[in-house]
Coordinates of C-alpha atoms in Angstrom, one line a residue:
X21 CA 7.7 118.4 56.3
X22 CA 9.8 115.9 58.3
X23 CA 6.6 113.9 59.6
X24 CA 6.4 110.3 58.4
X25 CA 3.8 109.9 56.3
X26 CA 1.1 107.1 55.7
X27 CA 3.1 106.2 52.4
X28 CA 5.9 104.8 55.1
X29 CA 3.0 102.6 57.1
X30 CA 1.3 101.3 53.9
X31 CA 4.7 100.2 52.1
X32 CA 6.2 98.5 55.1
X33 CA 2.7 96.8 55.2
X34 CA 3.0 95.1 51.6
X35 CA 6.9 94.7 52.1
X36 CA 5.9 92.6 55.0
X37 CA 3.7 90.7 52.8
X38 CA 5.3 90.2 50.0
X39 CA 8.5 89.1 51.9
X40 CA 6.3 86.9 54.0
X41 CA 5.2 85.4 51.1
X42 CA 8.8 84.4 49.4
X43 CA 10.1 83.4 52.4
X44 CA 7.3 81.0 53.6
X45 CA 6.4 79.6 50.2
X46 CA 9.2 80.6 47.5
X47 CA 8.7 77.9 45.3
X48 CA 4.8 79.1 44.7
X49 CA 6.6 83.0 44.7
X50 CA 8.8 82.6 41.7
X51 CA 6.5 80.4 39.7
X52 CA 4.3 83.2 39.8
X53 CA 6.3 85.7 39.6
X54 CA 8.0 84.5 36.7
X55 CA 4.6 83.6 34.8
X56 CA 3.4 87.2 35.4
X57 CA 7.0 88.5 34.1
X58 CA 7.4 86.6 31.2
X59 CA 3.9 87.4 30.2
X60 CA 4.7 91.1 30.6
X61 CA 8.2 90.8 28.6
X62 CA 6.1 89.1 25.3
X63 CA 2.8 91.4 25.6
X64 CA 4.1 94.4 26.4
X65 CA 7.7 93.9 24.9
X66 CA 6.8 96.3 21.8
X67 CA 5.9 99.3 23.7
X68 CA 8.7 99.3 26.5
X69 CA 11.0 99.6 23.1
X70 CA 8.6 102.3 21.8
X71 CA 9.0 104.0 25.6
X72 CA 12.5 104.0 25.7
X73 CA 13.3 105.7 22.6
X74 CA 10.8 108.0 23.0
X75 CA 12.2 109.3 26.1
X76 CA 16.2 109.4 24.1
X77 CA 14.2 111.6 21.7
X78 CA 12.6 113.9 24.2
X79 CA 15.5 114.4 26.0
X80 CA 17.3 115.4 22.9
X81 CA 14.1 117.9 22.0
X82 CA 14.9 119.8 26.2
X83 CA 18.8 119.7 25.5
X84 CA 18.2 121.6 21.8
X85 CA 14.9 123.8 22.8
X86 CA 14.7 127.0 24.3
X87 CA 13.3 125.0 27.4
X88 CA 16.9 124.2 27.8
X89 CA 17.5 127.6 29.2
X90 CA 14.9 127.3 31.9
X91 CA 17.0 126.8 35.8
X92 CA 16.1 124.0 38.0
X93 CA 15.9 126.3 40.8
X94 CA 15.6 130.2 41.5
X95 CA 17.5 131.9 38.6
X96 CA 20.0 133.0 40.8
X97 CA 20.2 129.3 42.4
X98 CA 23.7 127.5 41.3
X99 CA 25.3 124.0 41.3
X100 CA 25.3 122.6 45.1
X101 CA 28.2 120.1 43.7
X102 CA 31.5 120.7 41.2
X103 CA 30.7 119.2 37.8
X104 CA 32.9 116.1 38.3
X105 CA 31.0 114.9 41.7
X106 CA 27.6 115.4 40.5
X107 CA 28.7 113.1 37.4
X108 CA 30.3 110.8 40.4
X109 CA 26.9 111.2 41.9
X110 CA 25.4 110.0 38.9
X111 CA 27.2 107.2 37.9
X112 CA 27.3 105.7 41.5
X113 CA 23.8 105.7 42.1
X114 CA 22.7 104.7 38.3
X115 CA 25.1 101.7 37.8
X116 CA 27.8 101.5 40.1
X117 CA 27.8 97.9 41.1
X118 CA 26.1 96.3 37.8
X119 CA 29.2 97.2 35.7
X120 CA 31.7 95.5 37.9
X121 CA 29.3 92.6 37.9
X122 CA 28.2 92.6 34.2
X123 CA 31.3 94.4 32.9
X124 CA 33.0 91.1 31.6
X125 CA 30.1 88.4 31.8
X126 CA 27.2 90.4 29.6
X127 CA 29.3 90.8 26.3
X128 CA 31.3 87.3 27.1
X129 CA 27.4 85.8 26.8
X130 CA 26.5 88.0 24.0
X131 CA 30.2 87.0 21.8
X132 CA 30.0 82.7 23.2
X133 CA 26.7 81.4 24.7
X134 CA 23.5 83.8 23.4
X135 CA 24.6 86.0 20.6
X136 CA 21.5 88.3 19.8
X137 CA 21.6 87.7 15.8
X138 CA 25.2 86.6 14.7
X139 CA 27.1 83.3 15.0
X140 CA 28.6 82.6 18.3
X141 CA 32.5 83.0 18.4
X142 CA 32.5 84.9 15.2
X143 CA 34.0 88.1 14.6
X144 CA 30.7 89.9 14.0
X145 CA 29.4 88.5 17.4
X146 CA 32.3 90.1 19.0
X147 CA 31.4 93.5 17.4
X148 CA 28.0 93.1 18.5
X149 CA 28.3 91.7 22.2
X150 CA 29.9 95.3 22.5
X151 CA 27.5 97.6 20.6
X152 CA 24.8 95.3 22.6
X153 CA 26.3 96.2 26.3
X154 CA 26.3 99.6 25.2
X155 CA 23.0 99.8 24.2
X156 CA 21.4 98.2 27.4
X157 CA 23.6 100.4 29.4
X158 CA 23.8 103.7 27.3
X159 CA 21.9 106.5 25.7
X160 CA 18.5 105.2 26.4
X161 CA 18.8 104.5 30.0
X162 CA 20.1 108.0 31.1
X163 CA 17.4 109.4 28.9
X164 CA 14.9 107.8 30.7
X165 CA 16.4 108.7 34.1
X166 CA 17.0 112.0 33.1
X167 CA 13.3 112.9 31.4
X168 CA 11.8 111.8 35.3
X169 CA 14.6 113.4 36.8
X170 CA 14.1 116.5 35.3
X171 CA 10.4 116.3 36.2
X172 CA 11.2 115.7 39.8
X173 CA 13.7 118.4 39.9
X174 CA 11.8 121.1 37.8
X175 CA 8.6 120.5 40.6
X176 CA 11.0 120.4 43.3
X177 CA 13.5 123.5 43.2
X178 CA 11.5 125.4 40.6
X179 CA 8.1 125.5 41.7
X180 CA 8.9 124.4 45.4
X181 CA 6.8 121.2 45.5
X182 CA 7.6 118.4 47.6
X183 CA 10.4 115.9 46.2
X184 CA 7.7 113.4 45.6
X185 CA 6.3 111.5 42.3
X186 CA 3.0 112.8 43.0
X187 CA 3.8 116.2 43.4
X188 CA 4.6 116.1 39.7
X189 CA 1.4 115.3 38.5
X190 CA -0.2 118.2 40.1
X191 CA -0.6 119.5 37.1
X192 CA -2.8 117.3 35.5
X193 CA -5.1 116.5 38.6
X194 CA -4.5 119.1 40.8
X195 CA -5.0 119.0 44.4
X196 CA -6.2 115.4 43.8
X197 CA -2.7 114.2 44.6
X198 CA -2.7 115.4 47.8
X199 CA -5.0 112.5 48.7
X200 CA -5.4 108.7 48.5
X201 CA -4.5 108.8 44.6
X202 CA -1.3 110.9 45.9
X203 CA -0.6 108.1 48.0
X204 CA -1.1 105.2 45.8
X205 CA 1.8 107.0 43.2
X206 CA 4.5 107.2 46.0
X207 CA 3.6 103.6 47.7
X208 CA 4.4 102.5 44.3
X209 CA 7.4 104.1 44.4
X210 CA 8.9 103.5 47.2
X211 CA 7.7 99.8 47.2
X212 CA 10.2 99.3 43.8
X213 CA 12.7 101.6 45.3
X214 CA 12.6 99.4 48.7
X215 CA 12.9 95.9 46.8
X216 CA 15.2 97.5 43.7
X217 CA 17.8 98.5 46.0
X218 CA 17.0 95.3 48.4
X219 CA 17.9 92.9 45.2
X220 CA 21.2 94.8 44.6
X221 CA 22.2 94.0 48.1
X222 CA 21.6 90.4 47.8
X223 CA 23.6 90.9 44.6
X224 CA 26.2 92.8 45.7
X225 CA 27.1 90.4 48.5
X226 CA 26.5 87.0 46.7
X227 CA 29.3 89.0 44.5
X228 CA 31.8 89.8 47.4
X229 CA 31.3 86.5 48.9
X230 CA 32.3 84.6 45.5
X231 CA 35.1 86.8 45.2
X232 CA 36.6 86.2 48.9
X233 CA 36.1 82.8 48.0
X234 CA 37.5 82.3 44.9
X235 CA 40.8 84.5 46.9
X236 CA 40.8 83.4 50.2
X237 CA 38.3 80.6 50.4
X238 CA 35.8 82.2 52.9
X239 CA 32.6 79.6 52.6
X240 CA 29.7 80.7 50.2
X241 CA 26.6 80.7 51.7
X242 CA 23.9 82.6 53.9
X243 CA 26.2 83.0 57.0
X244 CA 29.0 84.7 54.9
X245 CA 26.4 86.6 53.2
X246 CA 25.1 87.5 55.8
X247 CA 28.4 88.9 57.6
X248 CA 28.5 91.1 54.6
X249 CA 25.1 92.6 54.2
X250 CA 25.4 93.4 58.0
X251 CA 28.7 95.0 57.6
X252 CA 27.8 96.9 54.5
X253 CA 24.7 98.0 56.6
X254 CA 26.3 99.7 59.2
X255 CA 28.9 101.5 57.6
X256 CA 26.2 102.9 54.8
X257 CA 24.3 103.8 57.9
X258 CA 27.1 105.6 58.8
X259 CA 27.4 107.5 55.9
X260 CA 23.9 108.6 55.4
X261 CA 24.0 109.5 58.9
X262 CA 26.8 112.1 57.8
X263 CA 24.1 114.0 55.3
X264 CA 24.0 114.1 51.5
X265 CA 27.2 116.9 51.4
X266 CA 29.5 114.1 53.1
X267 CA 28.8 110.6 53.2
X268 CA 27.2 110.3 49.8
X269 CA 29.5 113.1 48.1
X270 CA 32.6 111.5 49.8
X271 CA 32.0 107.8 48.4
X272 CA 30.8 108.8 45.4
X273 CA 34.1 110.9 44.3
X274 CA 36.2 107.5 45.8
X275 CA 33.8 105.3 43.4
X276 CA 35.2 107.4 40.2
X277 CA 39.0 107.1 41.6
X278 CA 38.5 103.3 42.4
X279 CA 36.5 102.7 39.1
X280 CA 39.3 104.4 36.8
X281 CA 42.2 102.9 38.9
X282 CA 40.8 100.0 37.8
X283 CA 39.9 100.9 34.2
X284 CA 43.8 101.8 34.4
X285 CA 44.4 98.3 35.2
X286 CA 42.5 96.5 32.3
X287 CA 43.6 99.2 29.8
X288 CA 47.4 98.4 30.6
X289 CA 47.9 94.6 31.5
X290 CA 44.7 93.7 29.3
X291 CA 45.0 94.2 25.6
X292 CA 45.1 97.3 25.3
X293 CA 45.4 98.3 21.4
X294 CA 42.3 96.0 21.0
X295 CA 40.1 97.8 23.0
X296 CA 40.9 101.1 22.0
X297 CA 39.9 100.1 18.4
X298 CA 37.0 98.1 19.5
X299 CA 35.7 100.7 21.0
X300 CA 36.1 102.9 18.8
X301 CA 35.0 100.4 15.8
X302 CA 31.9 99.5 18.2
X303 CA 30.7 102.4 19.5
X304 CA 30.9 103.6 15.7
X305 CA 28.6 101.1 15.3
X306 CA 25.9 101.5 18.6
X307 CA 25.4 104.9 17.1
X308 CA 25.1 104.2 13.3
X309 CA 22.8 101.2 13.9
X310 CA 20.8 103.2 17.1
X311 CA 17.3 103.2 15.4
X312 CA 17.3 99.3 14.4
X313 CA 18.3 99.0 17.6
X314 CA 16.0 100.8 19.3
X315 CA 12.6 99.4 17.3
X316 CA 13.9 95.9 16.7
X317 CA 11.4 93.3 18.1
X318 CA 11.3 90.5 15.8
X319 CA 8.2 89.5 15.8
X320 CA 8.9 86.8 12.7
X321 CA 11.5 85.5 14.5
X322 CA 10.9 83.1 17.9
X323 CA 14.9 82.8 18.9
X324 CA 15.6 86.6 18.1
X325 CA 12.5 87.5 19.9
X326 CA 13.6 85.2 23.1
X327 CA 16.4 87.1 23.5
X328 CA 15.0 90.6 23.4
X329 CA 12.5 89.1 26.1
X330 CA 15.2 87.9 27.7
X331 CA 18.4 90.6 27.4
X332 CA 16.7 94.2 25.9
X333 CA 13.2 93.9 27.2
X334 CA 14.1 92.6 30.7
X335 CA 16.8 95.5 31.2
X336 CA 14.5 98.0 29.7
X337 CA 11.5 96.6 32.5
X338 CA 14.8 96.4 35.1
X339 CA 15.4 100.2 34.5
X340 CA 11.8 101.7 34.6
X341 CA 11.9 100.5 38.0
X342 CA 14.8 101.7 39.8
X343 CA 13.9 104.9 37.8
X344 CA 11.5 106.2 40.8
X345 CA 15.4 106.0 43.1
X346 CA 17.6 106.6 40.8
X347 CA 15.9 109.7 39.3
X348 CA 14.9 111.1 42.3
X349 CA 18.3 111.0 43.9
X350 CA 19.8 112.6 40.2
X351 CA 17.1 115.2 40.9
X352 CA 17.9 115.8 44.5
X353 CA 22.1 116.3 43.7
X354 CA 21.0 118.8 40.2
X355 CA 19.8 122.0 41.6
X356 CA 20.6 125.6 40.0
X357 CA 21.7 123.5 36.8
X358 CA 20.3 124.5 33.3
X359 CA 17.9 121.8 31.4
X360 CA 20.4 122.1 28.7
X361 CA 23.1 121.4 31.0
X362 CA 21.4 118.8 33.2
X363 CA 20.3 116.9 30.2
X364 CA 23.8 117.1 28.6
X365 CA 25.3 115.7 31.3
X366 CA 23.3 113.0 32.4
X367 CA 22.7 111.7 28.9
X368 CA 26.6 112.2 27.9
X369 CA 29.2 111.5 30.7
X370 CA 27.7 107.9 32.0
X371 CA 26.7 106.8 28.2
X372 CA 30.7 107.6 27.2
X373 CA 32.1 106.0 30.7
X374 CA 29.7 102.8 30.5
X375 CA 30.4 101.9 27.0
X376 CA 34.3 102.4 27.4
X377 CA 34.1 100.4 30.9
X378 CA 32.5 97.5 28.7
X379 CA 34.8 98.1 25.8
X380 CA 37.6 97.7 28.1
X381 CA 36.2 94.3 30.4
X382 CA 34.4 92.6 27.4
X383 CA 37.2 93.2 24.9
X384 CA 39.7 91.6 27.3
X385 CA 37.5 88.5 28.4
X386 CA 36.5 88.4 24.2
X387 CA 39.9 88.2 24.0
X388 CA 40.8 85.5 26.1
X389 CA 38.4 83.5 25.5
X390 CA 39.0 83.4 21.7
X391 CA 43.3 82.8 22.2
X392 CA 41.5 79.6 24.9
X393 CA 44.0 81.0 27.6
X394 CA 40.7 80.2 29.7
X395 CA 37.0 79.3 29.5
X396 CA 35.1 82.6 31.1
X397 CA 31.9 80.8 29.9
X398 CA 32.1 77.8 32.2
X399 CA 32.1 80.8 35.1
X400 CA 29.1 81.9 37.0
X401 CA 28.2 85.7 36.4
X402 CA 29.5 86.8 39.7
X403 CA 32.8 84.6 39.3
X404 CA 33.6 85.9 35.1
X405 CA 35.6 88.6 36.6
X406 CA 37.8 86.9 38.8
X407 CA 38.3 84.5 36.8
X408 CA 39.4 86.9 34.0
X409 CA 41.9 88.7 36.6
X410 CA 43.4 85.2 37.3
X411 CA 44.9 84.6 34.3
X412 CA 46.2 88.4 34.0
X413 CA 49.2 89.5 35.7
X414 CA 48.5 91.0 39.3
X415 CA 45.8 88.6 39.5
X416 CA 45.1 89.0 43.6
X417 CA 45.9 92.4 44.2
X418 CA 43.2 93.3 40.9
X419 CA 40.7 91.4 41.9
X420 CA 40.8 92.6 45.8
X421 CA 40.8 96.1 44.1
X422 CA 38.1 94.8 42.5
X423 CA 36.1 93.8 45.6
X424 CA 36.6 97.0 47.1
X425 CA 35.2 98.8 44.2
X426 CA 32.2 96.6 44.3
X427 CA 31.7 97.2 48.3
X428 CA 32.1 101.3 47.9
X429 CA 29.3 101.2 44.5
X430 CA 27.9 98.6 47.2
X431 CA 27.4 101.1 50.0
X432 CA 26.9 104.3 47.7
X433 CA 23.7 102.6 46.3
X434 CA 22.1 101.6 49.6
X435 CA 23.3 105.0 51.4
X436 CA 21.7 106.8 48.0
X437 CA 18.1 104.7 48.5
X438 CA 18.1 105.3 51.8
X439 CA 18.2 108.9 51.5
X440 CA 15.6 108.7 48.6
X441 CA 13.4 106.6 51.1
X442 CA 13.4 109.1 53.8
X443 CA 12.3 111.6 51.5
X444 CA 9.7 109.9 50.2
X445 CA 8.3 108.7 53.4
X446 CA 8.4 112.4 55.2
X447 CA 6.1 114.1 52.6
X448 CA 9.4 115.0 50.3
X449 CA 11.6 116.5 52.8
X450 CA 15.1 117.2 51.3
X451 CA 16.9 116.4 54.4
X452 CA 15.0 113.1 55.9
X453 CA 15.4 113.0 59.7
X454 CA 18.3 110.0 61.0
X455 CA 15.8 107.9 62.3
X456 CA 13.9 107.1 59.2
X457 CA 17.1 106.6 57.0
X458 CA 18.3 104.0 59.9
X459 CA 14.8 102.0 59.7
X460 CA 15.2 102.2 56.1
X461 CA 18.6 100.8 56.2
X462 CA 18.1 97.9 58.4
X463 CA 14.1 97.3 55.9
X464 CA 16.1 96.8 53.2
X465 CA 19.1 94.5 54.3
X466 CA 16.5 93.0 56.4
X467 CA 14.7 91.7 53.2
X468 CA 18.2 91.2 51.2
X469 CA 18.9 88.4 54.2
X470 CA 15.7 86.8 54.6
X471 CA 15.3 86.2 50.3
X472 CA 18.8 85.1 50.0
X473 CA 18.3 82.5 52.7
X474 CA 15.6 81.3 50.8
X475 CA 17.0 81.4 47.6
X476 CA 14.3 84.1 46.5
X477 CA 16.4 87.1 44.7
X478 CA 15.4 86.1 41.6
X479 CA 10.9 86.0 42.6
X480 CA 11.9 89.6 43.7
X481 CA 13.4 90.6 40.6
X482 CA 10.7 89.5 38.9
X483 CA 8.3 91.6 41.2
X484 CA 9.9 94.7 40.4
X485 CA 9.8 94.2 36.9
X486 CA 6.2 93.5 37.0
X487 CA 5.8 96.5 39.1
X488 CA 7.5 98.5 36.0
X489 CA 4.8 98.4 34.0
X490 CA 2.2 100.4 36.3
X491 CA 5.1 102.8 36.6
X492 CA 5.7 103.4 32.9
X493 CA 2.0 105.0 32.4
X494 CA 3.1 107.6 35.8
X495 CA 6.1 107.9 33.7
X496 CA 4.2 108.6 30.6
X497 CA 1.8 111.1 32.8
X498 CA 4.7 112.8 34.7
X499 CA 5.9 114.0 30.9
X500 CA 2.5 115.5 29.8
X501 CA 2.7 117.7 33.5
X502 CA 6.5 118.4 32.5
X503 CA 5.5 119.7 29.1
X504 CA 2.2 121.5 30.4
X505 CA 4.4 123.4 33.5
X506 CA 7.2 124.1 30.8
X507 CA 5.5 126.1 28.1
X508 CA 3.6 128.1 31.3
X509 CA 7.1 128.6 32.3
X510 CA 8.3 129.7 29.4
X511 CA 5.2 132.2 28.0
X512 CA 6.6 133.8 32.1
X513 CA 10.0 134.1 31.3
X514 CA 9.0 134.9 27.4
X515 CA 11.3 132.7 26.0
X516 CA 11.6 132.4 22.3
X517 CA 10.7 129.0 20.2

């Protein structure tokens, strides 16, 4: 089980290509790139909306059917993890670092520079930069984690398949995914996992090194970022080292302490009436206006319909492919849970947390940029919240909180893919030997460094999301095994309808 397979040889073969590519020529590599993505975004944009809420409607029709009672694992099999790590676990690997990064800057846009339908600065716009944030961070987005997730984990500790995408088809073409079709599922998998969690490295540390700057005036630039990346490296090397039941367990609980210290923060020096009621007010609102939502494209309408391409679509594309990592670590940290209960929890805990994380950062930048105490919007992204700490009280010890935070959701994501890697590059074992985790490591950093020294984090970005298209029809083929392998399962287990 523990033998690489050829899926490891052939991704490291086009990672090596395409990384050759943006790094000799990365002007020709995001021209492209972003030709083939924007194309995508306007051709396809209609049915990744039609995708997404399909998959928030199926997992609703697992949580309520009598599938629901149906054990990921042996019946006897229980939780490896309490509930409150396993949602850790969850959050850590499915987020983590985007909400410290978006938390502030994504409804701040939506409310003063690119409202999606209302008047910038208005009222209204405030009420929907925050029902917007929830929406590209919410309900649909666990759905779609959780549906793939469940398929992964139903395979894996149910029928004792391998932890691999293609071992989830099996249902449809049989032994035919042992072979070369097999391998052509999981190289695409591991190729968006590989560059997915390679583009939130670059991320993470262009983040840390703005924030050390903007504190202590460390220089931006590749040598700093790289100081970072190779420091983040070793010590989540380290912890994957440690196994799945340390390392990862360990950070993931000290992400939820970290992230609600500083929730804490916000909710008492920020204002802290306001965001109670616009939370409450907004998320009254995400839910009540959910199916507009959910099928708006605007297809009469050229500047609504460039902002879906550029907000909704894009983070619906962005999802699909970190869904081959994210749900396969979800799946991996989820045996002995019911369907009912796995779905619950995935679709409920991260939806409610998210959405009270951006009620919490938006309302207060909203809020400060309406009373002109500062201008967030003349901020870079990775600078909005620093500059929103520094005209709060406690300005330097938040915001090196703050940096902390992002460096543990920092190394929990790339210990996570790591792990998920050396599973899916030794035929699915559960426990991937050192070595492989350790070249997986240094792959990834590796292509973090050389991209950012070429300025090419954004070509790659675009890569993945090209590379989520091909993914959505697995997706879309993974369900029709799920549902086949479920109603066998439950005509077994004679389960009522």
């Amino acid at each position: 089980m523990k033998k690489i397979s050829n899926v490891f040889y052939i991704t490291i073969g086009l990672i090596i290509l395409a990384v050759g590519f943006g790094a000799f020529s990365p002007g020709s590599f995001e021209a492209i790139t972003s030709n083939i993505k924007n194309f995508v975004a306007s051709t396809f944009g209609w049915y990744y909306m039609l995708l997404m809420s399909f998959m928030l409607v199926l997992s609703i029709f697992f949580t309520l059917s009598p599938y629901g009672r149906i054990r990921l694992g042996k019946d006897t099999d229980r939780p490896q993890f309490s509930t409150v790590t396993w949602i850790a676990m969850l959050f850590s690997a499915g987020m983590g670092i985007g909400l410290v990064f978006y938390g502030a800057a994504e409804p701040l846009s939506h409310f003063a520079i690119s409202p999606a339908t209302e008047e910038p600065n208005t009222d209204e716009a405030f009420k929907e930069a925050l029902r917007q944030s929830f929406f590209h961070w919410g309900l649909h987005v666990w759905a779609m984690y959780g549906v793939i997730a469940l398929s992964l984990a139903f395979f894996q500790f149910r029928k004792q398949e391998p932890g691999l995408i293609s071992a989830t088809l099996k249902p449809i073409f049989g032994n035919k995914m042992k072979g070369p079709w097999g391998v052509l599922v999981d190289v695409l998998a591991v190729f968006a996992t590989s560059f997915g969690v390679a583009t939130s490295l670059g991320f993470g540390a262009v983040q840390i090194n703005a924030g050390l700057n903007y504190l202590f005036g460390v220089s931006i630039g590749i040598s700093s970022q790289f100081i970072i990346i190779a420091i983040v490296t070793v010590l989540f090397i380290l912890s994957a080292w440690s196994g799945l039941s340390k390392g990862i367990k360990y950070l993931s609980n000290a992400n939820i302490v970290l992230a609600l210290a500083l929730l804490g923060f916000i909710l008492i020096l920020g204002p802290t009436l306001l965001i109670f009621n616009m939370f409450t007010d907004s998320f009254g609102g995400y839910l009540a206006n959910l199916v507009n939502m959910s099928m708006r494209t605007a297809p009469l309408n050229a500047d609504n319909r460039e902002w879906l391409d550029g907000w909704t679509i894009f983070y619906w594309a962005w999802w699909i492919s970190w869904a081959p990592f994210v749900s396969m670590f979800i799946a991996r940290v989820s045996k002995g849970r019911t369907i009912r209960e796995f779905m619950i929890g995935v679709l409920v805990a991260p939806t409610l947390l998210g959405s009270f994380w951006f009620s919490a950062f938006g309302t207060t930048a909203i809020d400060m940029q309406k009373q002109g105490l500062t201008d967030l919007t003349a901020s870079s992204t990775e600078l909005t919240i620093f500059e929103m700490f520094n005209a709060m009280p406690l300005s330097l010890f938040i915001s090196i909180f703050a940096i902390l935070l992002i460096a543990s959701f920092f190394i929990t994501s790339a210990d996570s893919a790591t792990f998920v890697l050396g599973m899916q590059s030794t035929n699915g074992s559960l426990t991937p030997p050192n070595n492989v985790k350790l070249i997986w490591g240094i792959i990834q950093s590796t292509i973090a460094v050389i991209l950012l020294s070429v300025n090419g984090l954004t070509a790659l970005q675009n890569t993945i999301i090209i590379a989520a298209l091909p993914f959505s029809f697995i997706m879309l083929l993974m369900i029709v095994a799920l549902i086949k392998a479920l109603k066998a399962e439950a005509k077994a287990m004679k389960l009522k309808k």
